[in-house]
Amino acid sequence: MRYAWGSAAGVAVLVAALALGGWLYTLWQTGVISRRFPPGGAFVEIGGGARLHYTERTPQGRPRGTVVLLHGASGNQADMMVPLGAPLAERGFRVLAFDRPGHGWSDRPDGEEGDASPARQAALIADGLHRLGVADAVVVGHSWSGALAAVFALDHRDVTGGVVLLSPVVYPWPTGIEWYYAPAASRWLGPAFTHIVTLPVGQLLLPAGIASVFAPEPVPPRFAERTGVELVLRPDEFENNATDVFHLHAFVTGLGPRLPDIAIPTAIVAGDSDTIAPAFFHGERMARELPGATIALLKGRGHSPQWSDPDVVVAAIGSVADRMGLKGTVAPSPVAAQ
C-alpha cells in the first residue's frame, strides 16, 4: 500500500509540476508574443465600450469604394491585409481589415460563446462600419468568414453592396474538427487547457499547421512573421478561436437554406485542392444554388487564394464592384469556372 501510495503521489507531483511549468511558460510567452506583434492599426469603439482593431489603406487616385476584409479561423487582419491591401488601394479602394471580435487586438464584449456566432460578429463589425461612415462596401470573407460575409449579404445590406467569399465554409460538413477545439472551447476545461497546454504545444505544431493551410503549395516567405499568426496561441484568443470553430457547424446548418436569398453581387474564389474547406462541398455548391454568383476555381491551389493568387482575388473584387456600379480601372475578371 505504501508503495502504491508513493507511486500515485509521485505521479501527482509530476503532473502538478508540469502544469505549473506550462502555466508559467504560457504567461511568459503570452507577453513575448503580444509585445512582438502589437496593434498596427486603429480602434473603433462599438456598443458597450468595446473596441475593434482594424488596419486601413487609403485609395490611390480617384476613390472607387470601400472593401472590408474579414479573416478566417486562427488568424487576424494581417492575413488579409498583407496580400490584398496594396493592390486594392492602387485600384482606388479604401481598404479596411478587421480583427474579428476576440481575435488579434479586438475586444469580445460578450465573452467566448456570446460572440462566437457569425451573426453576432457581423452585428458588431457592422456597428464599427457605421461609425467609420461605411456604406455599400464589398465585404470579403475567408474560410470561417465565408459564413460571416454571407450574413452581411443577408442581414446588413445598409453597409454591404456585394460580397466575395474566399475558400468559404457555408454548409454543414460531414467530417469533424481538429481534436483540440473541443477541450479549448469547453466552459470548464477550456481555461486550464488554454493556459497550460495550447501555447507550448501550439508553438511546436504551428509550422505543420501553417503548411497544411497552404498545401499543396509552399508557405509564403516569412508568413508567420508578416501576419503575427502566433497571436492566436495566447490563451484567451485560442479559446475564442476554438469556440468560433466549435459552434460553426450548427450555425451553417441554419445558414445553408438562406443562401439562395442573397440578392447582391457575389463572387467565390477557391482552390480545387483545398482539403480544409473543399470547394466541391462549399464554394461550388454555393455557386450552383445562388443565382448570379460567379466562381473562380483555381487549379492546384489550396485554402488561401488571397496569398496564392491575389491578382485573381482582386479581379473578383473589382468585378463585384463593377456589378455594384462602382466603376473604375481594375484588372480583368478571371474566367469563371461553373
Short mmCIF file of C-alpha atoms in Angstrom, two decimals:
data_model
loop_
_atom_site.label_atom_id
_atom_site.label_comp_id
_atom_site.label_asym_id
_atom_site.label_seq_id
_atom_site.Cartn_x
_atom_site.Cartn_y
_atom_site.Cartn_z
CA MET A 1 0.00 0.00 0.00
CA ARG A 2 2.81 2.38 0.89
CA TYR A 3 4.49 1.75 -2.46
CA ALA A 4 1.24 2.22 -4.38
CA TRP A 5 0.50 5.44 -2.48
CA GLY A 6 4.01 6.66 -3.10
CA SER A 7 3.69 5.99 -6.84
CA ALA A 8 0.38 7.86 -7.04
CA ALA A 9 1.80 10.75 -5.07
CA GLY A 10 4.83 10.87 -7.34
CA VAL A 11 2.64 10.99 -10.41
CA ALA A 12 0.54 13.73 -8.85
CA VAL A 13 3.61 15.78 -8.05
CA LEU A 14 4.94 15.30 -11.59
CA VAL A 15 1.61 16.33 -13.12
CA ALA A 16 1.42 19.38 -10.86
CA ALA A 17 4.97 20.37 -11.77
CA LEU A 18 4.26 20.03 -15.49
CA ALA A 19 1.06 22.03 -15.12
CA LEU A 20 2.86 24.77 -13.22
CA GLY A 21 5.63 24.80 -15.80
CA GLY A 22 3.11 25.03 -18.63
CA TRP A 23 1.26 27.86 -16.90
CA LEU A 24 4.44 29.84 -16.24
CA TYR A 25 5.72 29.29 -19.77
CA THR A 26 2.36 30.38 -21.19
CA LEU A 27 2.34 33.51 -19.03
CA TRP A 28 5.84 34.42 -20.19
CA GLN A 29 5.29 33.67 -23.89
CA THR A 30 1.92 35.45 -23.99
CA GLY A 31 3.73 38.64 -23.05
CA VAL A 32 6.53 37.99 -25.52
CA ILE A 33 4.11 37.38 -28.40
CA SER A 34 1.95 40.40 -27.54
CA ARG A 35 4.99 42.69 -27.48
CA ARG A 36 6.34 41.24 -30.70
CA PHE A 37 3.07 41.80 -32.59
CA PRO A 38 1.45 44.94 -31.10
CA PRO A 39 -1.60 46.62 -32.64
CA GLY A 40 -0.62 48.01 -36.01
CA GLY A 41 -3.77 49.93 -36.85
CA ALA A 42 -6.52 51.93 -35.18
CA PHE A 43 -9.50 51.18 -32.96
CA VAL A 44 -13.19 51.94 -33.38
CA GLU A 45 -15.48 51.89 -30.37
CA ILE A 46 -18.68 49.84 -30.59
CA GLY A 47 -21.55 49.29 -28.18
CA GLY A 48 -20.78 48.73 -24.50
CA GLY A 49 -17.42 50.44 -24.63
CA ALA A 50 -15.77 47.60 -26.57
CA ARG A 51 -13.28 48.28 -29.36
CA LEU A 52 -12.50 46.65 -32.68
CA HIS A 53 -8.98 46.83 -34.09
CA TYR A 54 -8.58 47.44 -37.81
CA THR A 55 -5.96 48.44 -40.34
CA GLU A 56 -6.64 50.73 -43.27
CA ARG A 57 -5.22 51.55 -46.68
CA THR A 58 -6.37 54.75 -48.36
CA PRO A 59 -7.23 54.76 -52.06
CA GLN A 60 -4.72 55.97 -54.61
CA GLY A 61 -6.17 58.19 -57.30
CA ARG A 62 -9.90 58.62 -57.70
CA PRO A 63 -11.78 56.87 -54.83
CA ARG A 64 -13.88 53.97 -56.01
CA GLY A 65 -15.47 52.47 -52.91
CA THR A 66 -14.70 50.51 -49.76
CA VAL A 67 -13.53 46.91 -49.36
CA VAL A 68 -13.87 45.22 -45.96
CA LEU A 69 -11.56 42.25 -45.37
CA LEU A 70 -12.51 39.57 -42.80
CA HIS A 71 -10.07 36.84 -41.80
CA GLY A 72 -10.83 33.19 -41.09
CA ALA A 73 -10.09 30.99 -38.09
CA SER A 74 -6.66 31.05 -36.42
CA GLY A 75 -5.80 34.40 -37.94
CA ASN A 76 -6.10 38.17 -37.74
CA GLN A 77 -6.46 41.16 -40.04
CA ALA A 78 -2.92 40.82 -41.43
CA ASP A 79 -3.78 37.50 -43.10
CA MET A 80 -5.97 39.52 -45.47
CA MET A 81 -4.41 42.99 -45.48
CA VAL A 82 -0.82 41.93 -46.22
CA PRO A 83 -1.54 40.23 -49.58
CA LEU A 84 -4.55 42.33 -50.68
CA GLY A 85 -4.27 45.81 -49.17
CA ALA A 86 -1.80 47.44 -51.55
CA PRO A 87 -3.22 46.15 -54.86
CA LEU A 88 -6.76 47.12 -53.82
CA ALA A 89 -5.67 50.62 -52.76
CA GLU A 90 -3.86 51.01 -56.09
CA ARG A 91 -7.21 50.40 -57.80
CA GLY A 92 -8.95 53.17 -55.90
CA PHE A 93 -10.44 51.27 -52.97
CA ARG A 94 -10.45 52.25 -49.35
CA VAL A 95 -9.44 49.03 -47.62
CA LEU A 96 -10.42 48.11 -44.06
CA ALA A 97 -9.25 44.84 -42.49
CA PHE A 98 -10.71 43.92 -39.09
CA ASP A 99 -9.55 41.68 -36.30
CA ARG A 100 -12.76 39.77 -35.64
CA PRO A 101 -14.17 40.09 -32.09
CA GLY A 102 -11.84 38.28 -29.68
CA HIS A 103 -9.05 37.91 -32.24
CA GLY A 104 -5.87 39.90 -32.67
CA TRP A 105 -6.45 43.08 -30.71
CA SER A 106 -10.26 43.31 -30.91
CA ASP A 107 -12.45 43.01 -27.82
CA ARG A 108 -15.02 40.27 -27.36
CA PRO A 109 -17.69 42.07 -25.32
CA ASP A 110 -19.99 39.12 -24.60
CA GLY A 111 -17.27 36.52 -23.96
CA GLU A 112 -16.41 33.27 -25.74
CA GLU A 113 -19.83 31.77 -26.53
CA GLY A 114 -21.71 35.06 -26.59
CA ASP A 115 -19.73 36.35 -29.56
CA ALA A 116 -18.98 33.03 -31.30
CA SER A 117 -21.79 33.24 -33.87
CA PRO A 118 -21.13 34.81 -37.27
CA ALA A 119 -24.46 36.61 -36.80
CA ARG A 120 -23.22 38.28 -33.62
CA GLN A 121 -19.80 39.10 -35.08
CA ALA A 122 -21.44 40.59 -38.16
CA ALA A 123 -23.56 42.84 -35.94
CA LEU A 124 -20.50 44.02 -34.00
CA ILE A 125 -18.44 44.71 -37.12
CA ALA A 126 -21.41 46.40 -38.84
CA ASP A 127 -21.64 48.71 -35.82
CA GLY A 128 -17.99 49.59 -36.32
CA LEU A 129 -18.54 50.20 -40.03
CA HIS A 130 -21.42 52.56 -39.31
CA ARG A 131 -19.17 54.57 -37.01
CA LEU A 132 -16.50 54.70 -39.73
CA GLY A 133 -19.00 56.02 -42.24
CA VAL A 134 -19.02 52.93 -44.44
CA ALA A 135 -21.92 52.03 -46.74
CA ASP A 136 -22.23 49.73 -49.75
CA ALA A 137 -18.89 48.05 -49.15
CA VAL A 138 -17.58 44.94 -50.86
CA VAL A 139 -17.28 42.52 -47.94
CA VAL A 140 -14.62 39.84 -48.44
CA GLY A 141 -14.60 36.81 -46.13
CA HIS A 142 -12.07 33.98 -46.00
CA SER A 143 -12.87 30.45 -44.76
CA TRP A 144 -14.79 30.81 -41.45
CA SER A 145 -15.65 34.32 -42.54
CA GLY A 146 -17.29 33.00 -45.70
CA ALA A 147 -20.28 32.43 -43.42
CA LEU A 148 -19.71 35.87 -41.90
CA ALA A 149 -19.73 37.55 -45.32
CA ALA A 150 -22.93 35.69 -46.20
CA VAL A 151 -24.56 37.11 -43.06
CA PHE A 152 -23.53 40.59 -44.17
CA ALA A 153 -25.18 39.96 -47.54
CA LEU A 154 -28.40 38.74 -45.91
CA ASP A 155 -28.78 40.89 -42.82
CA HIS A 156 -26.62 44.02 -43.18
CA ARG A 157 -27.47 45.46 -46.57
CA ASP A 158 -27.03 49.01 -45.21
CA VAL A 159 -23.26 48.52 -45.14
CA THR A 160 -22.95 45.78 -47.79
CA GLY A 161 -23.25 46.18 -51.54
CA GLY A 162 -21.51 42.97 -52.64
CA VAL A 163 -19.59 40.02 -51.24
CA VAL A 164 -16.58 37.92 -52.21
CA LEU A 165 -16.09 34.56 -50.49
CA LEU A 166 -12.62 33.01 -50.42
CA SER A 167 -12.50 29.26 -49.74
CA PRO A 168 -15.73 29.67 -47.77
CA VAL A 169 -17.30 27.42 -45.16
CA VAL A 170 -21.05 27.88 -45.69
CA TYR A 171 -22.60 24.40 -45.38
CA PRO A 172 -22.52 21.77 -42.60
CA TRP A 173 -19.61 19.49 -43.42
CA PRO A 174 -19.65 15.68 -42.93
CA THR A 175 -16.32 15.36 -41.08
CA GLY A 176 -15.25 16.56 -37.63
CA ILE A 177 -12.91 19.31 -36.45
CA GLU A 178 -9.38 19.18 -35.05
CA TRP A 179 -9.20 17.40 -31.68
CA TYR A 180 -8.01 20.42 -29.68
CA TYR A 181 -11.03 22.62 -30.43
CA ALA A 182 -13.43 20.73 -28.16
CA PRO A 183 -11.39 20.94 -24.92
CA ALA A 184 -10.36 24.52 -25.67
CA ALA A 185 -14.00 25.50 -26.22
CA SER A 186 -15.22 23.71 -23.08
CA ARG A 187 -16.64 26.04 -20.46
CA TRP A 188 -14.97 24.08 -17.66
CA LEU A 189 -11.84 22.58 -19.22
CA GLY A 190 -11.08 25.41 -21.63
CA PRO A 191 -9.33 27.87 -19.26
CA ALA A 192 -6.99 25.21 -17.87
CA PHE A 193 -6.30 23.71 -21.29
CA THR A 194 -5.50 27.06 -22.93
CA HIS A 195 -3.43 28.39 -20.03
CA ILE A 196 -1.27 25.27 -19.69
CA VAL A 197 -1.22 23.17 -22.86
CA THR A 198 -2.05 25.03 -26.05
CA LEU A 199 0.76 27.59 -26.23
CA PRO A 200 3.80 25.32 -25.73
CA VAL A 201 2.25 22.54 -27.82
CA GLY A 202 0.96 25.04 -30.37
CA GLN A 203 4.40 26.52 -30.92
CA LEU A 204 5.70 23.05 -31.74
CA LEU A 205 2.84 22.26 -34.12
CA LEU A 206 2.44 25.70 -35.70
CA PRO A 207 4.77 25.16 -38.70
CA ALA A 208 2.93 21.98 -39.69
CA GLY A 209 -0.43 23.70 -39.20
CA ILE A 210 0.57 26.60 -41.43
CA ALA A 211 1.86 24.18 -44.07
CA SER A 212 -1.49 22.35 -44.12
CA VAL A 213 -3.32 25.61 -44.87
CA PHE A 214 -1.23 26.24 -47.98
CA ALA A 215 -0.81 22.65 -49.19
CA PRO A 216 -0.16 21.57 -51.89
CA GLU A 217 1.70 24.88 -52.33
CA PRO A 218 4.65 26.12 -50.26
CA VAL A 219 4.16 28.53 -47.38
CA PRO A 220 4.75 32.16 -48.44
CA PRO A 221 8.10 33.58 -47.27
CA ARG A 222 8.07 34.85 -43.67
CA PHE A 223 4.34 34.22 -43.41
CA ALA A 224 4.28 33.84 -39.62
CA GLU A 225 6.35 36.97 -39.06
CA ARG A 226 4.40 39.07 -41.55
CA THR A 227 0.99 38.13 -40.15
CA GLY A 228 1.62 37.65 -36.43
CA VAL A 229 -0.17 34.32 -36.55
CA GLU A 230 1.29 33.39 -33.14
CA LEU A 231 -1.19 35.80 -31.55
CA VAL A 232 -3.80 33.04 -31.79
CA LEU A 233 -1.80 30.92 -29.32
CA ARG A 234 -2.46 33.34 -26.47
CA PRO A 235 -4.91 31.67 -24.06
CA ASP A 236 -7.95 33.93 -24.37
CA GLU A 237 -7.67 34.19 -28.13
CA PHE A 238 -7.15 30.46 -28.56
CA GLU A 239 -10.30 29.83 -26.53
CA ASN A 240 -12.23 32.38 -28.61
CA ASN A 241 -10.99 30.81 -31.83
CA ALA A 242 -11.87 27.30 -30.67
CA THR A 243 -15.35 28.41 -29.63
CA ASP A 244 -15.92 30.03 -33.03
CA VAL A 245 -14.94 26.84 -34.85
CA PHE A 246 -16.74 24.51 -32.44
CA HIS A 247 -20.10 26.27 -32.95
CA LEU A 248 -19.77 26.94 -36.70
CA HIS A 249 -21.29 23.63 -37.82
CA ALA A 250 -24.57 24.35 -36.06
CA PHE A 251 -24.64 27.86 -37.47
CA VAL A 252 -24.10 26.92 -41.12
CA THR A 253 -26.74 24.20 -40.78
CA GLY A 254 -29.23 27.04 -40.50
CA LEU A 255 -27.41 29.32 -42.91
CA GLY A 256 -27.35 26.97 -45.92
CA PRO A 257 -31.07 27.21 -46.77
CA ARG A 258 -30.86 31.02 -46.65
CA LEU A 259 -28.01 31.40 -49.13
CA PRO A 260 -30.22 31.47 -52.28
CA ASP A 261 -31.84 34.60 -50.78
CA ILE A 262 -28.64 36.62 -51.26
CA ALA A 263 -29.64 39.32 -53.72
CA ILE A 264 -26.42 41.32 -54.18
CA PRO A 265 -23.40 40.69 -56.45
CA THR A 266 -21.48 37.67 -55.21
CA ALA A 267 -18.21 36.08 -56.28
CA ILE A 268 -16.41 33.00 -54.97
CA VAL A 269 -12.71 32.15 -55.28
CA ALA A 270 -11.50 28.71 -54.20
CA GLY A 271 -8.75 26.19 -54.83
CA ASP A 272 -9.64 22.81 -56.25
CA SER A 273 -7.04 21.17 -53.97
CA ASP A 274 -8.31 22.71 -50.73
CA THR A 275 -8.65 19.96 -48.10
CA ILE A 276 -9.78 22.27 -45.27
CA ALA A 277 -12.92 23.62 -46.94
CA PRO A 278 -13.23 21.54 -50.11
CA ALA A 279 -14.53 23.63 -52.98
CA PHE A 280 -16.81 20.89 -54.27
CA PHE A 281 -18.64 20.87 -50.93
CA HIS A 282 -18.84 24.62 -50.24
CA GLY A 283 -17.89 27.08 -52.97
CA GLU A 284 -19.01 25.10 -56.00
CA ARG A 285 -22.27 24.11 -54.35
CA MET A 286 -22.99 27.72 -53.41
CA ALA A 287 -22.28 28.85 -56.97
CA ARG A 288 -24.85 26.34 -58.22
CA GLU A 289 -27.51 27.28 -55.68
CA LEU A 290 -27.14 31.06 -55.75
CA PRO A 291 -28.36 32.65 -58.99
CA GLY A 292 -25.86 35.10 -60.39
CA ALA A 293 -22.90 34.01 -58.27
CA THR A 294 -19.61 33.51 -60.09
CA ILE A 295 -16.77 31.22 -59.07
CA ALA A 296 -13.11 31.21 -59.99
CA LEU A 297 -11.87 27.68 -59.33
CA LEU A 298 -8.08 27.67 -59.07
CA LYS A 299 -6.35 24.56 -60.32
CA GLY A 300 -3.85 23.01 -57.90
CA ARG A 301 -4.42 25.63 -55.22
CA GLY A 302 -5.11 25.19 -51.51
CA HIS A 303 -7.03 27.06 -48.85
CA SER A 304 -5.67 30.63 -49.11
CA PRO A 305 -6.22 32.20 -52.54
CA GLN A 306 -5.51 35.66 -51.15
CA TRP A 307 -1.89 34.52 -50.87
CA SER A 308 -1.56 32.12 -53.79
CA ASP A 309 -3.49 34.19 -56.35
CA PRO A 310 -4.06 37.73 -55.06
CA ASP A 311 -4.50 39.01 -58.61
CA VAL A 312 -7.49 36.70 -59.12
CA VAL A 313 -8.99 37.76 -55.80
CA VAL A 314 -8.52 41.46 -56.60
CA ALA A 315 -10.10 40.92 -60.01
CA ALA A 316 -13.09 39.17 -58.40
CA ILE A 317 -13.50 42.12 -56.01
CA GLY A 318 -13.29 44.50 -58.95
CA SER A 319 -15.91 42.50 -60.85
CA VAL A 320 -18.31 42.66 -57.90
CA ALA A 321 -17.66 46.40 -57.59
CA ASP A 322 -18.45 46.80 -61.30
CA ARG A 323 -21.75 44.98 -60.82
CA MET A 324 -22.49 47.32 -57.90
CA GLY A 325 -21.89 50.31 -60.15
CA LEU A 326 -18.56 51.28 -58.56
CA LYS A 327 -16.81 51.77 -61.86
CA GLY A 328 -13.09 52.23 -62.23
CA THR A 329 -9.95 50.79 -63.74
CA VAL A 330 -9.22 47.27 -62.49
CA ALA A 331 -7.66 44.08 -63.73
CA PRO A 332 -9.93 41.94 -65.92
CA SER A 333 -12.11 39.41 -64.14
CA PRO A 334 -10.83 35.82 -64.14
CA VAL A 335 -12.64 33.28 -66.24
CA ALA A 336 -15.38 31.76 -64.09
CA ALA A 337 -15.44 28.00 -63.75
CA GLN A 338 -19.05 26.93 -63.22
#
